[in-house]
């Protein structure tokens, strides 16, 4: 599977030289891919969250607040702190979430994210209300760079982050704790008979998935330079699930493939049919669900197997 | 005392009535078809758009009275055209599949309907106040009320009671209950289960569109309306217990009063209130106030 990650990496590394404006698309795609990876992890456990935009927004707002209130300006420090804050939030909320399955899990996630959304929009003095907050260009190792140089460095850092988290999550999913997560979907009771705590397994996955979404949110806050309450709206959560399923939840690359597909379609659809891009995405989602249950990544894998098998 | 709280009560009940139409539609679809329909809010938005456009057209031709009729006819048109079509082509594929998948299919549908709505009606906001002007106001205890609010409350009662009668007393209601209780057995005794699904889904679409149409004189109709009402309907249906019609009615009143109360006392918290109630209820009773694990739905 790492062939995909690395070939993606090579393409990404060449982007700012070839097509500079695609560098931004790349950064945003990775940020959403990270969040979608978190959602995909939970989907492996049969849990659908329509509220993960909550953590995306917490990560993004954490960056804005850390810059404004704590005076932190370093890119790396910002990303690390924002991820930590989101992970802690996921740990706390997850303690309640582990009691819920299926539709109730989906709905409680939705409810909490909507509370957060409404608070972000309404607590004007604290969060800037619907105007959101501005995020200044962070420094890199105390050096204040020009925006264009910063964007290139950001893109490279994001690339490294993507590869690192893909490798880590792949390890996690193949570890006993990750395999237990898949067993939650197939038979939770048997898992408990094996002496593995189902709630503990879900709690760990939930916390990690929140952290991933937070990192994604932090990256997009830095890349866009602005955070708005809409980042936590339920349609964003829906989009994250969409990316995860579109790409395929069979492996780590799926989430990123889905995110790149979505961002590229969006980028090109804006020029061709600005009013219809959601419909295009919706249609591709339906096609994938009905005809490619394993997502785009599953399709790639199937093509590979076809090529590898002797005639 | 009376004069202070009477407007609050009327506002709360009128708000509850508007929420009730959408929420009960969502809950009905969930209980019969077993799908949490994320595209439900889009039908609400379509109902609002269509009734405003038709209402304005009729009012412009010198038939303002007919704009009241448009409030019922447009949701009916939407339900009859989209209900069976979407159920037959799309939802039927997802029966018996994992919940995550069903939610996603309807999310895809939601995305498509949102854009369709933008393509047909554009992105500029619409509004109409002919129905409100037609009905006028009445003065009770020195306070002026909109008669339209009383119409909403009355209609919600009519819809709630007739749904209950339909399910408990009529033949078709008994068929629905049979299919919900045990689809396989219902089929073996010759009940046309697919038809029951089409019917239930179309009624759900009608209720959502009716909610939108009736709300259209009280709000600005603009893109994003469907997404907004969707979560609210979710919240109300979840508070009442998914699949519980009485639960939806009770939760609608609860949320209606909470929202109206928030407008009076702390307006900036009005949007937070429904979701706070939802979180509180789900944490204490995951199956909602009226639902329970093994309880038969409907």
Coordinates of C-alpha atoms in Angstrom, one line a residue:
Chain A
X1 CA 0.0 0.0 0.0
X2 CA 2.9 2.4 0.6
X3 CA 3.5 2.6 -3.1
X4 CA 0.4 4.8 -3.2
X5 CA 1.5 7.0 -0.4
X6 CA 5.0 7.5 -1.9
X7 CA 3.8 8.0 -5.5
X8 CA 1.4 10.6 -4.1
X9 CA 4.3 12.1 -2.2
X10 CA 6.4 12.5 -5.3
X11 CA 3.6 14.1 -7.2
X12 CA 3.0 16.4 -4.3
X13 CA 6.6 17.4 -4.0
X14 CA 6.7 18.4 -7.7
X15 CA 3.4 20.3 -7.5
X16 CA 4.7 23.7 -6.3
X17 CA 7.2 23.7 -9.1
X18 CA 4.8 22.7 -11.9
X19 CA 1.4 24.1 -10.9
X20 CA 1.8 26.4 -7.9
X21 CA -2.0 26.9 -7.3
X22 CA -2.5 23.2 -6.9
X23 CA -0.2 23.3 -3.8
X24 CA -3.0 24.9 -1.9
X25 CA -5.5 22.3 -3.2
X26 CA -3.1 19.7 -2.0
X27 CA -2.7 21.1 1.5
X28 CA -6.5 21.3 1.9
X29 CA -7.0 17.8 0.5
X30 CA -4.5 16.4 3.1
X31 CA -6.2 18.3 5.9
X32 CA -9.5 16.8 5.0
X33 CA -7.9 13.4 4.3
X34 CA -6.5 13.3 7.9
X35 CA -10.0 14.0 9.3
X36 CA -11.6 11.5 7.0
X37 CA -9.0 9.0 8.1
X38 CA -10.3 9.4 11.6
X39 CA -13.8 8.9 10.4
X40 CA -12.8 5.9 8.4
X41 CA -11.2 4.3 11.4
X42 CA -14.5 4.5 13.3
X43 CA -16.3 3.2 10.2
X44 CA -14.1 0.1 10.4
X45 CA -15.6 -0.5 13.8
X46 CA -19.1 -0.1 12.3
X47 CA -19.5 3.3 14.0
X48 CA -20.7 6.3 11.9
X49 CA -20.0 9.7 13.3
X50 CA -21.9 12.6 11.7
X51 CA -20.1 15.0 14.1
X52 CA -16.4 14.8 13.4
X53 CA -16.4 18.3 12.0
X54 CA -16.5 19.1 15.8
X55 CA -12.8 18.1 16.1
X56 CA -11.9 19.6 12.8
X57 CA -13.2 22.9 14.1
X58 CA -11.6 22.5 17.5
X59 CA -8.3 22.0 15.9
X60 CA -8.8 25.0 13.7
X61 CA -10.0 27.3 16.5
X62 CA -7.3 26.0 18.8
X63 CA -4.7 27.4 16.3
X64 CA -6.5 30.8 16.2
X65 CA -6.8 31.0 20.0
X66 CA -3.2 29.9 20.6
X67 CA -2.0 32.6 18.3
X68 CA -4.3 35.3 19.8
X69 CA -4.3 34.4 23.5
X70 CA -1.0 32.5 24.1
X71 CA 1.1 34.3 21.5
X72 CA 2.4 31.1 20.0
X73 CA 3.5 31.7 16.4
X74 CA 5.6 28.8 15.5
X75 CA 4.0 26.5 13.0
X76 CA 5.2 23.2 14.5
X77 CA 4.3 24.2 18.0
X78 CA 0.8 25.3 16.8
X79 CA 0.1 22.1 15.1
X80 CA 1.3 20.0 18.0
X81 CA -0.7 22.0 20.6
X82 CA -3.8 22.0 18.5
X83 CA -3.6 18.3 18.0
X84 CA -3.1 17.7 21.7
X85 CA -6.0 19.9 22.6
X86 CA -8.3 18.1 20.2
X87 CA -7.1 14.7 21.4
X88 CA -8.0 15.7 25.0
X89 CA -11.4 16.8 23.8
X90 CA -11.9 13.5 22.0
X91 CA -10.8 11.7 25.1
X92 CA -13.4 13.5 27.2
X93 CA -16.3 13.2 24.7
X94 CA -15.2 9.7 23.9
X95 CA -15.8 8.6 27.5
X96 CA -19.5 9.2 26.9
X97 CA -19.5 8.0 23.3
X98 CA -18.3 4.5 24.0
X99 CA -21.8 3.7 25.5
X100 CA -23.5 4.3 22.1
X101 CA -23.7 2.3 18.9
X102 CA -25.3 2.6 15.5
X103 CA -27.7 5.4 15.0
X104 CA -27.4 6.7 18.6
X105 CA -23.6 7.1 18.2
X106 CA -24.2 9.0 15.0
X107 CA -26.8 11.3 16.6
X108 CA -25.0 12.1 19.8
X109 CA -21.9 13.1 17.8
X110 CA -24.2 15.2 15.6
X111 CA -25.8 16.9 18.7
X112 CA -22.5 17.8 20.3
X113 CA -21.0 19.2 17.1
X114 CA -24.1 21.3 16.6
X115 CA -23.9 22.7 20.1
X116 CA -20.3 23.6 19.4
X117 CA -21.3 25.2 16.1
X118 CA -24.1 27.2 17.6
X119 CA -21.8 28.4 20.4
X120 CA -19.1 29.4 17.9
X121 CA -21.5 31.4 15.9
X122 CA -23.1 33.1 18.9
X123 CA -20.4 33.9 21.4
X124 CA -19.3 36.9 19.4
X125 CA -16.8 38.5 21.8
X126 CA -15.0 35.3 22.3
X127 CA -15.1 33.5 18.9
X128 CA -15.7 36.4 16.5
X129 CA -19.2 35.0 15.8
X130 CA -20.0 34.1 12.2
X131 CA -17.2 36.3 11.0
X132 CA -14.8 33.8 12.5
X133 CA -11.2 34.6 13.4
X134 CA -8.2 35.5 11.4
X135 CA -5.1 33.3 11.5
X136 CA -1.8 35.2 10.8
X137 CA 1.0 33.5 8.9
X138 CA 2.9 31.5 11.5
X139 CA 6.7 31.6 11.8
X140 CA 8.9 28.7 11.1
X141 CA 11.7 28.2 13.6
X142 CA 11.2 31.8 14.7
X143 CA 11.7 33.0 11.1
X144 CA 8.9 35.1 9.6
X145 CA 8.6 34.1 5.9
X146 CA 6.7 35.7 3.1
X147 CA 3.4 34.1 2.4
X148 CA 4.4 32.4 -0.8
X149 CA 7.6 30.8 0.7
X150 CA 5.6 29.8 3.8
X151 CA 3.0 28.1 1.6
X152 CA 5.6 25.9 0.0
X153 CA 7.1 25.0 3.4
X154 CA 3.6 24.3 4.7
X155 CA 2.9 22.1 1.8
X156 CA 6.1 20.1 2.4
X157 CA 5.4 19.8 6.1
X158 CA 1.9 18.7 5.4
X159 CA 3.3 16.1 3.0
X160 CA 5.6 14.7 5.7
X161 CA 2.7 14.8 8.2
X162 CA 0.5 12.8 5.8
X163 CA 3.1 10.1 5.3
X164 CA 3.9 9.9 9.0
X165 CA 0.3 9.6 10.1
X166 CA -0.5 7.2 7.3
X167 CA 2.3 4.9 8.5
X168 CA 1.4 5.3 12.2
X169 CA -2.3 4.6 11.6
X170 CA -1.5 1.7 9.4
X171 CA 0.6 0.2 12.3
X172 CA -2.2 1.0 14.7
X173 CA -4.9 -0.7 12.5
X174 CA -2.7 -3.8 12.2
X175 CA -2.0 -3.9 15.9
X176 CA -4.2 -6.0 18.3
X177 CA -6.0 -2.8 19.3
X178 CA -6.7 -2.0 15.7
X179 CA -7.8 -5.5 14.9
X180 CA -10.1 -5.4 17.9
X181 CA -11.7 -2.4 16.4
X182 CA -12.8 -4.4 13.3
X183 CA -14.1 -7.1 15.6
X184 CA -16.5 -4.5 17.1
X185 CA -18.3 -4.4 13.8
X186 CA -18.4 -8.1 13.3
X187 CA -19.2 -9.3 16.9
X188 CA -18.7 -7.2 19.9
X189 CA -19.9 -9.9 22.4
X190 CA -17.3 -12.4 21.2
X191 CA -14.6 -9.7 21.5
X192 CA -15.6 -9.3 25.2
X193 CA -15.4 -13.1 25.7
X194 CA -11.8 -12.9 24.4
X195 CA -11.1 -10.6 27.3
X196 CA -10.9 -7.4 25.2
X197 CA -12.8 -4.4 26.5
X198 CA -15.1 -3.2 23.6
X199 CA -15.5 0.2 25.2
X200 CA -11.8 0.5 25.8
X201 CA -11.2 -0.3 22.1
X202 CA -13.7 2.2 20.9
X203 CA -12.4 4.8 23.3
X204 CA -8.9 4.5 22.0
X205 CA -10.1 4.7 18.4
X206 CA -12.3 7.6 19.1
X207 CA -9.5 9.6 20.8
X208 CA -7.1 8.9 17.9
X209 CA -9.7 9.8 15.3
X210 CA -10.4 13.1 17.1
X211 CA -6.7 13.9 17.2
X212 CA -6.4 13.2 13.4
X213 CA -9.4 15.4 12.7
X214 CA -7.9 18.1 14.9
X215 CA -4.6 18.0 13.1
X216 CA -6.5 18.3 9.8
X217 CA -8.4 21.3 11.1
X218 CA -5.3 23.0 12.4
X219 CA -3.6 22.5 9.0
X220 CA -6.6 24.0 7.2
X221 CA -6.7 26.9 9.6
X222 CA -3.1 27.8 8.9
X223 CA -3.5 27.2 5.1
X224 CA -6.6 29.3 4.7
X225 CA -5.6 31.9 7.3
X226 CA -9.2 32.1 8.6
X227 CA -11.5 30.0 10.8
X228 CA -15.3 30.1 10.6
X229 CA -18.0 28.3 12.6
X230 CA -19.1 26.5 9.4
X231 CA -16.1 24.2 9.9
X232 CA -18.1 22.4 12.6
X233 CA -21.4 22.4 10.7
X234 CA -23.0 19.0 10.1
X235 CA -22.6 19.1 6.4
X236 CA -18.9 19.2 6.9
X237 CA -19.2 16.1 9.1
X238 CA -21.2 14.5 6.3
X239 CA -18.5 15.4 3.8
X240 CA -15.9 13.7 6.0
X241 CA -17.9 10.5 6.0
X242 CA -18.4 10.9 2.3
X243 CA -14.6 11.2 1.7
X244 CA -13.9 8.1 3.8
X245 CA -16.4 6.0 1.9
X246 CA -15.6 7.4 -1.5
X247 CA -12.0 6.6 -1.0
X248 CA -12.7 3.3 0.7
X249 CA -12.2 2.2 4.3
X250 CA -10.2 -0.9 3.5
X251 CA -6.9 0.8 4.0
X252 CA -5.2 4.0 5.1
X253 CA -4.7 5.4 1.6
X254 CA -8.4 5.4 1.0
X255 CA -9.2 8.5 3.0
X256 CA -6.5 10.5 1.2
X257 CA -7.5 9.2 -2.3
X258 CA -11.1 10.2 -1.4
X259 CA -10.0 13.7 -0.3
X260 CA -7.9 14.3 -3.4
X261 CA -10.7 13.1 -5.6
X262 CA -13.1 15.5 -3.9
X263 CA -10.9 18.5 -3.9
X264 CA -10.0 18.0 -7.6
X265 CA -13.6 17.6 -8.6
X266 CA -14.5 20.7 -6.6
X267 CA -11.6 22.7 -8.1
X268 CA -12.6 21.8 -11.7
X269 CA -16.3 21.9 -11.2
X270 CA -16.2 25.4 -9.9
X271 CA -15.0 26.5 -13.3
X272 CA -17.4 24.3 -15.3
X273 CA -20.6 24.1 -13.3
X274 CA -20.3 26.1 -10.1
X275 CA -23.9 25.4 -9.0
X276 CA -23.8 21.7 -9.6
X277 CA -20.6 20.5 -8.0
X278 CA -22.4 19.1 -4.9
X279 CA -24.7 17.2 -7.2
X280 CA -21.6 15.8 -9.0
X281 CA -20.1 14.7 -5.7
X282 CA -23.4 13.3 -4.5
X283 CA -23.8 11.3 -7.7
X284 CA -20.2 9.9 -7.5
X285 CA -21.0 8.9 -3.9
X286 CA -24.1 7.0 -5.0
X287 CA -22.2 5.4 -7.8
X288 CA -19.4 4.3 -5.5
X289 CA -21.9 3.0 -2.9
X290 CA -23.9 1.0 -5.4
X291 CA -21.1 -0.3 -7.6
X292 CA -17.8 0.0 -5.8
X293 CA -18.6 -0.9 -2.1
X294 CA -14.9 -0.9 -1.3
X295 CA -14.4 2.6 -2.6
X296 CA -11.8 4.0 -5.0
X297 CA -9.0 2.3 -3.1
X298 CA -10.7 -1.0 -3.4
X299 CA -11.0 -0.4 -7.1
X300 CA -7.3 0.3 -7.4
X301 CA -6.5 -2.8 -5.4
X302 CA -8.8 -5.0 -7.6
X303 CA -7.1 -3.7 -10.8
X304 CA -3.7 -4.5 -9.3
X305 CA -4.7 -8.0 -8.4
X306 CA -6.0 -8.5 -12.0
X307 CA -2.7 -7.4 -13.4
X308 CA -0.7 -9.5 -11.0
X309 CA -2.7 -12.7 -11.5
X310 CA -1.2 -15.0 -14.2
X311 CA -3.3 -15.3 -17.3
Chain B
X1 CA -49.1 37.4 34.6
X2 CA -51.3 36.2 31.8
X3 CA -50.4 39.1 29.5
X4 CA -46.7 38.4 30.1
X5 CA -46.7 34.8 29.3
X6 CA -49.6 34.4 26.8
X7 CA -47.5 35.6 23.8
X8 CA -44.7 33.2 24.9
X9 CA -47.2 30.3 25.0
X10 CA -48.6 31.2 21.5
X11 CA -45.1 31.7 20.0
X12 CA -43.9 28.4 21.6
X13 CA -46.8 26.4 20.3
X14 CA -46.6 27.9 16.8
X15 CA -42.9 27.2 16.7
X16 CA -43.6 23.7 18.0
X17 CA -46.2 23.2 15.3
X18 CA -43.8 24.1 12.5
X19 CA -41.1 21.8 13.9
X20 CA -43.6 19.0 14.5
X21 CA -44.5 18.6 10.8
X22 CA -40.9 17.9 9.8
X23 CA -39.9 15.9 12.8
X24 CA -43.0 13.6 12.6
X25 CA -42.2 13.0 8.9
X26 CA -38.7 12.0 9.8
X27 CA -39.8 9.8 12.6
X28 CA -42.5 8.1 10.5
X29 CA -40.0 7.3 7.7
X30 CA -37.6 5.9 10.2
X31 CA -40.1 3.7 11.9
X32 CA -41.5 2.2 8.8
X33 CA -38.7 2.2 6.2
X34 CA -36.0 2.0 8.9
X35 CA -33.8 4.7 7.3
X36 CA -32.6 7.9 8.9
X37 CA -33.3 10.2 6.0
X38 CA -30.7 12.9 5.9
X39 CA -32.3 14.4 2.7
X40 CA -35.5 15.0 4.7
X41 CA -34.7 18.7 5.2
X42 CA -34.4 19.1 1.4
X43 CA -38.0 18.3 1.0
X44 CA -38.8 20.9 3.5
X45 CA -36.8 23.5 1.5
X46 CA -38.5 22.4 -1.7
X47 CA -41.9 22.7 -0.1
X48 CA -41.0 26.2 1.0
X49 CA -39.7 27.3 -2.4
X50 CA -42.5 25.9 -4.4
X51 CA -45.3 27.4 -2.2
X52 CA -43.6 30.8 -2.3
X53 CA -43.2 30.8 -6.0
X54 CA -46.7 29.5 -6.7
X55 CA -48.2 31.8 -4.0
X56 CA -46.5 34.8 -5.5
X57 CA -47.7 33.8 -9.0
X58 CA -51.3 33.5 -7.9
X59 CA -51.2 36.6 -5.8
X60 CA -49.9 38.5 -8.8
X61 CA -52.8 37.2 -11.0
X62 CA -55.3 38.6 -8.5
X63 CA -56.0 35.4 -6.6
X64 CA -54.3 36.0 -3.3
X65 CA -56.7 33.7 -1.5
X66 CA -55.3 30.8 -3.6
X67 CA -51.9 31.3 -2.1
X68 CA -53.3 29.7 1.0
X69 CA -54.3 26.7 -1.1
X70 CA -50.8 26.6 -2.5
X71 CA -49.4 25.9 1.0
X72 CA -51.1 22.5 0.8
X73 CA -51.0 21.8 -2.9
X74 CA -47.3 22.3 -3.4
X75 CA -46.2 19.8 -0.7
X76 CA -48.7 17.4 -2.2
X77 CA -47.2 17.8 -5.7
X78 CA -43.7 17.3 -4.3
X79 CA -44.7 14.2 -2.3
X80 CA -46.5 12.6 -5.3
X81 CA -43.7 13.3 -7.7
X82 CA -40.6 12.8 -5.6
X83 CA -41.8 10.3 -3.0
X84 CA -42.4 7.2 -5.1
X85 CA -39.6 8.1 -7.5
X86 CA -36.9 8.3 -4.9
X87 CA -38.2 5.3 -2.9
X88 CA -38.3 3.1 -6.0
X89 CA -35.0 4.1 -7.5
X90 CA -32.8 4.8 -4.5
X91 CA -34.0 3.9 -1.1
X92 CA -35.1 0.4 -2.0
X93 CA -31.4 -0.5 -2.8
X94 CA -30.4 0.2 0.8
X95 CA -32.9 -1.8 2.7
X96 CA -31.2 -4.2 5.0
X97 CA -27.8 -2.7 4.4
X98 CA -25.6 -1.2 7.2
X99 CA -26.9 2.0 8.8
X100 CA -23.7 3.9 7.8
X101 CA -24.5 3.1 4.2
X102 CA -28.1 4.2 4.4
X103 CA -27.2 7.5 6.0
X104 CA -24.6 8.1 3.3
X105 CA -27.0 7.3 0.4
X106 CA -29.5 9.8 1.8
X107 CA -26.6 12.3 2.3
X108 CA -25.7 11.9 -1.4
X109 CA -29.4 12.5 -2.2
X110 CA -29.3 15.6 0.0
X111 CA -26.3 17.0 -1.9
X112 CA -28.0 16.4 -5.2
X113 CA -31.3 17.9 -4.1
X114 CA -29.6 21.0 -2.7
X115 CA -28.0 21.7 -6.0
X116 CA -31.1 20.9 -7.9
X117 CA -32.9 23.5 -5.7
X118 CA -30.2 26.1 -6.5
X119 CA -30.5 25.4 -10.2
X120 CA -34.3 25.7 -10.2
X121 CA -34.8 28.6 -7.8
X122 CA -31.4 30.3 -7.8
X123 CA -29.6 31.6 -4.8
X124 CA -31.5 34.8 -4.1
X125 CA -33.8 34.7 -1.0
X126 CA -37.6 34.5 -1.5
X127 CA -40.3 35.5 0.9
X128 CA -44.1 35.9 1.0
X129 CA -46.5 37.4 3.5
X130 CA -49.8 37.1 1.6
X131 CA -51.1 34.2 3.7
X132 CA -50.4 36.2 6.9
X133 CA -52.1 39.3 5.6
X134 CA -55.1 37.4 4.4
X135 CA -55.6 35.9 7.9
X136 CA -55.0 39.2 9.7
X137 CA -54.6 39.5 13.5
X138 CA -56.8 39.2 16.5
X139 CA -56.6 41.0 19.8
X140 CA -56.9 38.9 22.9
X141 CA -56.4 40.4 26.4
X142 CA -54.9 43.6 24.9
X143 CA -52.3 41.7 22.9
X144 CA -52.3 41.4 19.1
X145 CA -51.7 37.9 17.8
X146 CA -51.2 36.7 14.2
X147 CA -54.1 34.5 13.2
X148 CA -51.6 32.5 11.1
X149 CA -50.0 31.2 14.3
X150 CA -53.4 29.8 15.4
X151 CA -53.8 28.2 12.0
X152 CA -50.4 26.5 12.4
X153 CA -51.3 25.2 15.9
X154 CA -54.7 23.9 14.6
X155 CA -53.1 22.2 11.6
X156 CA -50.5 20.5 13.7
X157 CA -53.2 19.1 15.9
X158 CA -55.1 17.9 12.9
X159 CA -52.0 16.3 11.4
X160 CA -51.0 14.7 14.7
X161 CA -54.5 13.3 15.4
X162 CA -55.1 12.1 11.8
X163 CA -51.7 10.3 11.7
X164 CA -52.6 8.6 15.0
X165 CA -56.1 7.6 13.6
X166 CA -54.6 6.5 10.3
X167 CA -52.2 4.2 12.1
X168 CA -54.4 2.9 14.8
X169 CA -57.9 2.8 13.2
X170 CA -57.6 2.5 9.4
X171 CA -57.0 -0.6 7.3
X172 CA -53.9 0.9 5.7
X173 CA -52.6 1.8 9.2
X174 CA -52.9 -1.8 10.3
X175 CA -51.1 -2.9 7.2
X176 CA -48.2 -0.5 8.1
X177 CA -48.1 -1.7 11.7
X178 CA -48.0 -5.3 10.5
X179 CA -45.1 -4.6 8.1
X180 CA -43.2 -2.7 10.8
X181 CA -43.7 -5.5 13.3
X182 CA -42.6 -8.4 11.1
X183 CA -42.1 -7.7 7.4
X184 CA -41.5 -11.4 6.5
X185 CA -44.7 -12.5 8.1
X186 CA -46.6 -9.6 6.7
X187 CA -45.5 -10.6 3.2
X188 CA -46.5 -14.3 3.7
X189 CA -50.0 -13.3 4.5
X190 CA -50.2 -11.3 1.3
X191 CA -49.5 -7.7 2.4
X192 CA -47.8 -5.7 -0.3
X193 CA -44.8 -4.5 1.8
X194 CA -43.1 -2.6 -1.0
X195 CA -46.2 -0.5 -1.4
X196 CA -46.4 0.2 2.3
X197 CA -42.8 1.5 2.1
X198 CA -43.6 3.7 -0.9
X199 CA -46.6 5.1 0.9
X200 CA -44.9 5.7 4.2
X201 CA -41.9 7.4 2.6
X202 CA -44.2 9.6 0.5
X203 CA -46.2 10.6 3.5
X204 CA -42.9 11.5 5.2
X205 CA -41.9 13.6 2.2
X206 CA -45.4 15.3 2.2
X207 CA -45.0 16.2 5.9
X208 CA -41.6 17.7 5.4
X209 CA -42.7 19.7 2.4
X210 CA -45.8 20.8 4.3
X211 CA -43.7 22.0 7.1
X212 CA -41.6 24.0 4.7
X213 CA -44.7 25.4 2.9
X214 CA -46.3 26.4 6.1
X215 CA -43.1 28.0 7.4
X216 CA -42.5 29.9 4.2
X217 CA -44.6 33.0 5.3
X218 CA -42.7 33.2 8.6
X219 CA -39.1 32.9 7.3
X220 CA -36.8 33.9 4.5
X221 CA -36.5 31.1 2.0
X222 CA -32.8 30.8 0.9
X223 CA -30.2 28.2 0.3
X224 CA -29.1 26.4 3.5
X225 CA -32.7 26.2 4.8
X226 CA -32.9 22.4 4.2
X227 CA -29.6 21.8 6.0
X228 CA -30.7 23.9 8.9
X229 CA -34.1 22.3 9.4
X230 CA -32.6 18.9 9.0
X231 CA -30.6 19.0 12.2
X232 CA -33.5 20.5 14.1
X233 CA -35.8 17.7 12.9
X234 CA -33.1 15.2 13.9
X235 CA -32.9 16.8 17.3
X236 CA -36.7 16.7 17.9
X237 CA -37.0 13.2 16.6
X238 CA -34.1 12.0 18.7
X239 CA -35.4 13.7 21.9
X240 CA -38.9 12.1 21.4
X241 CA -37.4 8.8 20.5
X242 CA -36.9 7.8 16.9
X243 CA -40.0 6.2 15.5
X244 CA -42.3 7.6 18.2
X245 CA -45.1 9.9 16.9
X246 CA -46.3 11.0 20.3
X247 CA -42.6 11.4 21.2
X248 CA -42.1 13.7 18.3
X249 CA -45.1 15.8 19.3
X250 CA -44.0 16.1 22.9
X251 CA -40.4 16.9 21.8
X252 CA -41.6 19.5 19.3
X253 CA -43.5 21.3 22.1
X254 CA -40.5 21.0 24.4
X255 CA -38.1 22.4 21.8
X256 CA -40.7 25.0 20.6
X257 CA -41.1 26.4 24.1
X258 CA -37.3 26.2 24.8
X259 CA -36.7 28.2 21.6
X260 CA -39.4 30.7 22.2
X261 CA -38.3 31.1 25.8
X262 CA -34.7 31.6 24.7
X263 CA -35.9 34.4 22.3
X264 CA -37.5 36.2 25.2
X265 CA -34.8 35.8 27.8
X266 CA -31.5 35.1 26.1
X267 CA -31.8 35.5 22.3
X268 CA -28.2 34.7 21.5
X269 CA -28.7 31.1 22.8
X270 CA -31.8 30.3 20.8
X271 CA -29.9 28.1 18.2
X272 CA -28.0 26.2 21.0
X273 CA -31.1 25.2 23.0
X274 CA -32.5 22.4 20.8
X275 CA -29.1 20.7 20.7
X276 CA -28.4 21.1 24.4
X277 CA -31.7 19.4 25.1
X278 CA -30.8 16.7 22.6
X279 CA -27.4 16.0 24.2
X280 CA -28.9 16.0 27.7
X281 CA -31.7 13.6 26.6
X282 CA -29.4 11.3 24.7
X283 CA -26.9 11.0 27.5
X284 CA -29.6 10.1 30.0
X285 CA -32.0 8.1 27.7
X286 CA -30.2 7.2 24.5
X287 CA -33.5 5.9 23.0
X288 CA -35.2 9.2 23.6
X289 CA -38.0 10.2 26.0
X290 CA -40.7 8.0 24.5
X291 CA -38.6 5.2 23.0
X292 CA -37.2 2.1 24.6
X293 CA -35.0 -0.7 23.4
X294 CA -37.6 -3.4 22.8
X295 CA -40.6 -1.3 22.5
X296 CA -42.7 -1.7 19.3
X297 CA -42.5 1.2 17.1
X298 CA -45.5 3.2 16.0

